[in-house]
PDB file of C-alpha atoms and ligand atoms in Angstrom:
ATOM      1  CA  MET A   9       0.119  -0.157  -0.067  1.00 51.00           C
ATOM      2  CA  PRO A  10       1.743   3.143  -1.172  1.00 50.00           C
ATOM      3  CA  LEU A  11       2.047   5.693   1.598  1.00 53.00           C
ATOM      4  CA  PHE A  12       0.219   9.644   0.732  1.00 52.00           C
ATOM      5  CA  ILE A  13       2.648  12.184   2.674  1.00 49.00           C
ATOM      6  CA  ILE A  14       0.410  15.088   2.331  1.00 46.00           C
ATOM      7  CA  SER A  15       2.965  18.317   2.719  1.00 42.00           C
ATOM      8  CA  LEU A  16       0.973  21.077   4.496  1.00 44.00           C
ATOM      9  CA  PRO A  17       3.236  24.581   3.017  1.00 46.00           C
ATOM     10  CA  ALA A  18       5.767  25.697   6.062  1.00 55.00           C
ATOM     11  CA  LEU A  19       4.686  28.190   7.992  1.00 57.00           C
ATOM     12  CA  MET A  20       6.287  31.766   7.365  1.00 74.00           C
ATOM     13  CA  GLU A  21       8.061  32.601  10.624  1.00 91.00           C
ATOM     14  CA  LYS A  22      10.556  35.538  10.882  1.00 94.00           C
ATOM     15  CA  ILE A  23      14.100  34.652  10.214  1.00 95.00           C
ATOM     16  CA  LYS A  24      17.443  35.833  11.355  1.00 95.00           C
ATOM     17  CA  ILE A  25      20.497  36.230   8.991  1.00 95.00           C
ATOM     18  CA  ASN A  26      23.735  37.073  10.021  1.00 92.00           C
ATOM     19  CA  ASP A  27      22.494  40.449  12.019  1.00 91.00           C
ATOM     20  CA  LYS A  28      19.698  40.824  11.268  1.00 95.00           C
ATOM     21  CA  THR A  29      15.781  39.803  11.332  1.00 96.00           C
ATOM     22  CA  PHE A  30      13.615  39.622   8.300  1.00 97.00           C
ATOM     23  CA  ALA A  31       9.507  39.084   8.568  1.00 96.00           C
ATOM     24  CA  PRO A  32       7.792  37.472   6.049  1.00 96.00           C
ATOM     25  CA  TYR A  33       6.641  39.488   3.280  1.00 97.00           C
ATOM     26  CA  LEU A  34       5.547  37.544   0.186  1.00 97.00           C
ATOM     27  CA  ARG A  35       4.823  33.666  -0.599  1.00 97.00           C
ATOM     28  CA  ASN A  36       6.270  31.818  -2.980  1.00 97.00           C
ATOM     29  CA  ASN A  37       2.735  30.895  -4.487  1.00 97.00           C
ATOM     30  CA  ARG A  38       1.721  34.620  -5.157  1.00 97.00           C
ATOM     31  CA  ILE A  39       5.266  35.058  -6.374  1.00 98.00           C
ATOM     32  CA  GLN A  40       4.582  32.528  -9.207  1.00 98.00           C
ATOM     33  CA  ALA A  41       1.327  33.919  -9.902  1.00 98.00           C
ATOM     34  CA  GLU A  42       2.657  36.948 -10.670  1.00 98.00           C
ATOM     35  CA  ILE A  43       5.368  35.687 -12.748  1.00 98.00           C
ATOM     36  CA  GLN A  44       2.493  34.057 -15.066  1.00 98.00           C
ATOM     37  CA  ARG A  45       0.677  37.263 -15.467  1.00 98.00           C
ATOM     38  CA  LEU A  46       4.163  38.707 -16.447  1.00 98.00           C
ATOM     39  CA  ALA A  47       5.141  36.260 -18.734  1.00 98.00           C
ATOM     40  CA  SER A  48       1.821  36.620 -20.719  1.00 98.00           C
ATOM     41  CA  GLU A  49       2.229  40.403 -20.935  1.00 98.00           C
ATOM     42  CA  ILE A  50       5.402  39.464 -22.518  1.00 98.00           C
ATOM     43  CA  ASN A  51       4.084  36.932 -24.961  1.00 98.00           C
ATOM     44  CA  GLU A  52       0.871  38.683 -26.423  1.00 98.00           C
ATOM     45  CA  ARG A  53       3.004  41.903 -26.468  1.00 98.00           C
ATOM     46  CA  HIS A  54       6.202  40.924 -28.538  1.00 98.00           C
ATOM     47  CA  ARG A  55       4.259  37.975 -30.498  1.00 97.00           C
ATOM     48  CA  GLY A  56       6.246  36.592 -33.493  1.00 97.00           C
ATOM     49  CA  LYS A  57       8.864  38.533 -32.404  1.00 98.00           C
ATOM     50  CA  LYS A  58      12.459  37.357 -31.117  1.00 98.00           C
ATOM     51  CA  ILE A  59      13.545  38.067 -28.253  1.00 98.00           C
ATOM     52  CA  ALA A  60      17.227  38.956 -25.714  1.00 98.00           C
ATOM     53  CA  PHE A  61      17.003  38.335 -22.519  1.00 98.00           C
ATOM     54  CA  LEU A  62      18.893  40.481 -20.709  1.00 98.00           C
ATOM     55  CA  PRO A  63      18.783  38.953 -16.444  1.00 98.00           C
ATOM     56  CA  VAL A  64      20.665  40.887 -14.608  1.00 97.00           C
ATOM     57  CA  LEU A  65      22.849  38.535 -11.820  1.00 96.00           C
ATOM     58  CA  SER A  66      22.803  37.947  -9.459  1.00 93.00           C
ATOM     59  CA  GLY A  67      19.664  38.773  -7.815  1.00 95.00           C
ATOM     60  CA  SER A  68      17.635  37.685 -11.072  1.00 97.00           C
ATOM     61  CA  PHE A  69      18.564  34.195 -11.439  1.00 97.00           C
ATOM     62  CA  LEU A  70      15.158  32.359  -9.580  1.00 98.00           C
ATOM     63  CA  PHE A  71      12.852  34.827 -10.956  1.00 98.00           C
ATOM     64  CA  PHE A  72      13.789  33.972 -14.702  1.00 98.00           C
ATOM     65  CA  ALA A  73      14.554  30.874 -14.143  1.00 98.00           C
ATOM     66  CA  ASP A  74      10.767  30.666 -13.183  1.00 98.00           C
ATOM     67  CA  LEU A  75       9.763  33.682 -15.680  1.00 98.00           C
ATOM     68  CA  VAL A  76      10.955  31.332 -18.826  1.00 98.00           C
ATOM     69  CA  LYS A  77       9.013  28.737 -18.053  1.00 98.00           C
ATOM     70  CA  HIS A  78       5.839  30.386 -19.284  1.00 98.00           C
ATOM     71  CA  ILE A  79       7.459  32.621 -22.213  1.00 98.00           C
ATOM     72  CA  GLU A  80       6.435  31.408 -25.616  1.00 98.00           C
ATOM     73  CA  LEU A  81       8.469  33.300 -27.843  1.00 98.00           C
ATOM     74  CA  ASP A  82      11.881  32.436 -29.580  1.00 98.00           C
ATOM     75  CA  PHE A  83      14.076  33.879 -27.180  1.00 98.00           C
ATOM     76  CA  GLU A  84      18.045  34.348 -26.734  1.00 98.00           C
ATOM     77  CA  VAL A  85      19.603  34.671 -22.823  1.00 98.00           C
ATOM     78  CA  HIS A  86      22.733  36.851 -22.472  1.00 98.00           C
ATOM     79  CA  PHE A  87      23.194  36.889 -18.747  1.00 98.00           C
ATOM     80  CA  VAL A  88      25.067  40.278 -17.677  1.00 98.00           C
ATOM     81  CA  LYS A  89      26.237  41.385 -13.992  1.00 96.00           C
ATOM     82  CA  TYR A  90      26.063  45.170 -12.690  1.00 92.00           C
ATOM     83  CA  LYS A  91      26.720  45.289  -9.242  1.00 82.00           C
ATOM     84  CA  SER A  92      25.928  48.194  -6.479  1.00 76.00           C
ATOM     85  CA  TYR A  93      24.624  46.920  -3.300  1.00 62.00           C
ATOM     86  CA  ILE A  94      27.139  46.616  -0.006  1.00 63.00           C
ATOM     87  CA  GLY A  95      24.953  44.764   3.119  1.00 61.00           C
ATOM     88  CA  THR A  96      20.900  46.615   2.685  1.00 63.00           C
ATOM     89  CA  ASP A  97      22.835  49.919   1.198  1.00 65.00           C
ATOM     90  CA  THR A  98      23.239  50.713  -2.168  1.00 64.00           C
ATOM     91  CA  THR A  99      26.779  52.079  -2.838  1.00 63.00           C
ATOM     92  CA  GLY A 100      25.596  54.888  -5.194  1.00 68.00           C
ATOM     93  CA  LYS A 101      28.577  53.461  -7.790  1.00 80.00           C
ATOM     94  CA  VAL A 102      27.968  50.830  -9.935  1.00 87.00           C
ATOM     95  CA  GLN A 103      30.425  48.307 -10.771  1.00 89.00           C
ATOM     96  CA  LYS A 104      29.965  46.628 -14.415  1.00 93.00           C
ATOM     97  CA  LEU A 105      31.278  43.045 -14.394  1.00 94.00           C
ATOM     98  CA  LEU A 106      29.519  41.275 -17.581  1.00 96.00           C
ATOM     99  CA  SER A 107      28.687  43.411 -20.320  1.00 96.00           C
ATOM    100  CA  PRO A 108      25.848  42.687 -22.803  1.00 97.00           C
ATOM    101  CA  PRO A 109      26.605  41.452 -26.375  1.00 97.00           C
ATOM    102  CA  ALA A 110      28.078  44.042 -28.503  1.00 97.00           C
ATOM    103  CA  ASN A 111      24.823  43.400 -31.314  1.00 98.00           C
ATOM    104  CA  LEU A 112      20.877  42.940 -31.040  1.00 98.00           C
ATOM    105  CA  ASN A 113      19.653  43.346 -33.848  1.00 98.00           C
ATOM    106  CA  ASN A 114      16.249  42.463 -35.288  1.00 98.00           C
ATOM    107  CA  ARG A 115      15.740  41.137 -31.377  1.00 98.00           C
ATOM    108  CA  VAL A 116      13.703  43.163 -28.613  1.00 98.00           C
ATOM    109  CA  ALA A 117      15.754  43.447 -25.448  1.00 98.00           C
ATOM    110  CA  VAL A 118      14.231  42.865 -22.387  1.00 98.00           C
ATOM    111  CA  ILE A 119      16.456  43.811 -19.455  1.00 98.00           C
ATOM    112  CA  VAL A 120      15.295  41.526 -16.682  1.00 98.00           C
ATOM    113  CA  GLU A 121      15.659  42.427 -12.737  1.00 98.00           C
ATOM    114  CA  ASP A 122      14.927  41.329  -9.621  1.00 97.00           C
ATOM    115  CA  ILE A 123      13.678  44.729  -7.780  1.00 97.00           C
ATOM    116  CA  VAL A 124      14.678  48.084  -9.273  1.00 96.00           C
ATOM    117  CA  ASP A 125      15.476  50.941  -6.426  1.00 94.00           C
ATOM    118  CA  THR A 126      17.118  53.921  -6.684  1.00 92.00           C
ATOM    119  CA  GLY A 127      17.129  53.038 -10.837  1.00 93.00           C
ATOM    120  CA  ASN A 128      21.362  53.292 -10.378  1.00 91.00           C
ATOM    121  CA  THR A 129      21.631  50.046 -12.153  1.00 93.00           C
ATOM    122  CA  LEU A 130      19.492  50.910 -14.860  1.00 95.00           C
ATOM    123  CA  LYS A 131      21.325  54.014 -16.028  1.00 94.00           C
ATOM    124  CA  SER A 132      24.401  51.682 -16.250  1.00 94.00           C
ATOM    125  CA  ILE A 133      22.869  48.953 -18.392  1.00 96.00           C
ATOM    126  CA  ILE A 134      20.375  50.659 -20.945  1.00 97.00           C
ATOM    127  CA  PRO A 135      23.115  53.249 -22.553  1.00 96.00           C
ATOM    128  CA  ASP A 136      25.398  49.707 -22.799  1.00 97.00           C
ATOM    129  CA  VAL A 137      22.334  47.156 -24.373  1.00 98.00           C
ATOM    130  CA  GLU A 138      21.208  50.862 -26.558  1.00 98.00           C
ATOM    131  CA  ASN A 139      24.484  51.020 -28.066  1.00 98.00           C
ATOM    132  CA  ALA A 140      23.618  46.978 -29.131  1.00 98.00           C
ATOM    133  CA  GLN A 141      20.849  48.620 -31.521  1.00 98.00           C
ATOM    134  CA  PRO A 142      17.874  46.230 -30.989  1.00 98.00           C
ATOM    135  CA  ASP A 143      14.998  46.911 -32.353  1.00 98.00           C
ATOM    136  CA  GLU A 144      13.111  47.763 -28.959  1.00 98.00           C
ATOM    137  CA  LEU A 145      14.315  48.069 -25.172  1.00 98.00           C
ATOM    138  CA  ASN A 146      11.844  46.601 -22.851  1.00 98.00           C
ATOM    139  CA  ILE A 147      12.509  46.708 -18.588  1.00 98.00           C
ATOM    140  CA  CYS A 148      11.181  43.693 -16.796  1.00 98.00           C
ATOM    141  CA  THR A 149      11.467  43.048 -12.621  1.00 98.00           C
ATOM    142  CA  LEU A 150       9.869  40.978 -10.182  1.00 98.00           C
ATOM    143  CA  LEU A 151       9.863  44.242  -7.745  1.00 98.00           C
ATOM    144  CA  LEU A 152       9.969  48.031  -8.135  1.00 97.00           C
ATOM    145  CA  LYS A 153       9.839  50.654  -5.531  1.00 97.00           C
ATOM    146  CA  PRO A 154       8.475  53.548  -6.273  1.00 96.00           C
ATOM    147  CA  GLU A 155       8.526  56.424  -3.719  1.00 95.00           C
ATOM    148  CA  LYS A 156      12.942  55.306  -5.029  1.00 93.00           C
ATOM    149  CA  TYR A 157      13.095  55.243  -8.337  1.00 93.00           C
ATOM    150  CA  ASP A 158      13.036  58.263 -10.481  1.00 88.00           C
ATOM    151  CA  ALA A 159      11.290  56.517 -12.961  1.00 85.00           C
ATOM    152  CA  PHE A 160      14.083  58.517 -16.174  1.00 88.00           C
ATOM    153  CA  TYR A 161      12.815  55.161 -18.059  1.00 93.00           C
ATOM    154  CA  PRO A 162       9.648  53.467 -18.427  1.00 95.00           C
ATOM    155  CA  VAL A 163       9.120  50.194 -16.498  1.00 97.00           C
ATOM    156  CA  ASN A 164       7.613  47.861 -18.391  1.00 98.00           C
ATOM    157  CA  PHE A 165       6.848  44.565 -16.687  1.00 98.00           C
ATOM    158  CA  ILE A 166       6.400  45.255 -13.485  1.00 98.00           C
ATOM    159  CA  GLY A 167       5.654  42.144 -10.268  1.00 98.00           C
ATOM    160  CA  PHE A 168       5.060  43.855  -7.441  1.00 98.00           C
ATOM    161  CA  GLU A 169       5.169  47.813  -6.245  1.00 98.00           C
ATOM    162  CA  ILE A 170       6.611  47.815  -3.191  1.00 97.00           C
ATOM    163  CA  GLU A 171       7.851  50.536   0.450  1.00 96.00           C
ATOM    164  CA  ASN A 172      10.993  50.745   0.712  1.00 95.00           C
ATOM    165  CA  ASP A 173      11.772  48.254   2.581  1.00 94.00           C
ATOM    166  CA  PHE A 174      14.987  46.143   2.528  1.00 96.00           C
ATOM    167  CA  VAL A 175      14.040  42.616   0.791  1.00 97.00           C
ATOM    168  CA  VAL A 176      15.773  38.941   0.984  1.00 98.00           C
ATOM    169  CA  GLY A 177      15.103  36.058  -0.073  1.00 98.00           C
ATOM    170  CA  TYR A 178      13.871  34.322  -3.719  1.00 98.00           C
ATOM    171  CA  GLY A 179      16.895  35.161  -5.542  1.00 98.00           C
ATOM    172  CA  LEU A 180      17.621  38.532  -3.410  1.00 97.00           C
ATOM    173  CA  ASP A 181      20.692  38.921  -0.650  1.00 95.00           C
ATOM    174  CA  TYR A 182      21.973  40.006   2.480  1.00 95.00           C
ATOM    175  CA  ASP A 183      26.082  40.609   1.690  1.00 91.00           C
ATOM    176  CA  GLU A 184      25.534  36.821  -0.115  1.00 93.00           C
ATOM    177  CA  ALA A 185      22.746  35.505   2.548  1.00 96.00           C
ATOM    178  CA  GLY A 186      19.359  33.778   1.856  1.00 96.00           C
ATOM    179  CA  ARG A 187      19.210  33.412  -1.808  1.00 97.00           C
ATOM    180  CA  GLY A 188      17.960  30.439  -1.798  1.00 96.00           C
ATOM    181  CA  LEU A 189      14.997  31.314   0.967  1.00 97.00           C
ATOM    182  CA  GLN A 190      11.675  30.572  -1.928  1.00 96.00           C
ATOM    183  CA  HIS A 191       9.727  33.117   0.217  1.00 97.00           C
ATOM    184  CA  ILE A 192      10.487  36.988   0.130  1.00 97.00           C
ATOM    185  CA  TYR A 193      11.411  38.317   3.418  1.00 97.00           C
ATOM    186  CA  LYS A 194      11.516  42.180   4.549  1.00 97.00           C
ATOM    187  CA  LEU A 195      13.963  43.139   7.219  1.00 97.00           C
ATOM    188  CA  SER A 196      12.502  43.771  10.504  1.00 95.00           C
ATOM    189  CA  ASN A 197      13.579  46.136  13.327  1.00 83.00           C
ATOM    190  CA  ASN A 198      13.078  43.207  16.641  1.00 74.00           C
TER     191      ASN A 198
HETATM  192  P1  LIG B  14      19.244  50.136  -8.278  1.00 59.72           P
HETATM  193  O1  LIG B  14      20.538  50.747  -8.890  1.00 59.72           O
HETATM  194  O2  LIG B  14      17.631  50.326  -8.439  1.00 59.72           O
HETATM  195  O3  LIG B  14      19.244  51.648  -6.597  1.00 59.72           O
HETATM  196  O4  LIG B  14      19.082  48.833  -7.174  1.00 59.72           O
HETATM  197  C1  LIG B  14      19.148  47.971  -7.778  1.00 59.72           C
HETATM  198  C2  LIG B  14      19.833  46.708  -7.452  1.00 59.72           C
HETATM  199  O5  LIG B  14      20.391  46.657  -5.842  1.00 59.72           O
HETATM  200  C3  LIG B  14      18.980  45.051  -7.781  1.00 59.72           C
HETATM  201  O6  LIG B  14      19.854  44.908  -8.840  1.00 59.72           O
HETATM  202  C4  LIG B  14      19.741  44.637  -6.345  1.00 59.72           C
HETATM  203  O7  LIG B  14      20.784  43.526  -6.961  1.00 59.72           O
HETATM  204  C5  LIG B  14      20.259  45.734  -5.154  1.00 59.72           C
HETATM  205  N1  LIG B  14      18.981  45.452  -4.860  1.00 59.72           N
HETATM  206  C6  LIG B  14      18.001  47.243  -4.245  1.00 59.72           C
HETATM  207  N2  LIG B  14      17.240  46.829  -3.017  1.00 59.72           N
HETATM  208  C7  LIG B  14      17.221  45.860  -2.560  1.00 59.72           C
HETATM  209  C8  LIG B  14      16.788  45.196  -1.714  1.00 59.72           C
HETATM  210  O8  LIG B  14      16.011  45.529  -1.184  1.00 59.72           O
HETATM  211  N3  LIG B  14      17.058  43.851  -1.186  1.00 59.72           N
HETATM  212  C9  LIG B  14      17.875  43.280  -2.192  1.00 59.72           C
HETATM  213  N4  LIG B  14      18.799  42.013  -1.556  1.00 59.72           N
HETATM  214  N5  LIG B  14      19.101  44.167  -3.095  1.00 59.72           N
HETATM  215  C10 LIG B  14      18.249  45.072  -3.850  1.00 59.72           C
END
């Protein structure tokens, strides 16, 4: 007689990473629902076109992997790496560690971010991608902090608009820790 084990969703509790405490914020099932919506929006908008996805490492790796499972278009993947955060603060200076390809002709370039905060990282990436002359350039992000983003460039596909809290989990780190958490947590004062 086979034994069926019914796994109940793990209760979300506060967690500690190094010196800081984080409270539950977005459950994985909510994240997955928004990712399906984002993928449908991309599919509808770019039906028949070829996409060059530019996922920004490292934070977007889980989001991107889940997003492309629902993409029905022809696509290429070119990971890029730009880094601005140390700990829970932006340094304001963006280091370019992995650049986009030199030529993106005949493709729609879609930059895939885990989170858009001040937009400083996008300010470095966008000119590099524009130099590669794609047919069109779009931005897709799982999370956006609208109060901090100066909206210098439209963000076309947005998963969640969030407050100015520092968040971890589902690819996002606190000093390289916490990326593997399946839910997203926000910094808590206690
Ligand atoms: P921006 O350049 O827009 O200020 O920030 C973009 C990058 O900073 C993101 O790709 C991410 O790596 C990092 N970042 C911004 N806000 C947060 C946050 O709340 N949590 C984490 N873990 N990283 C963040």
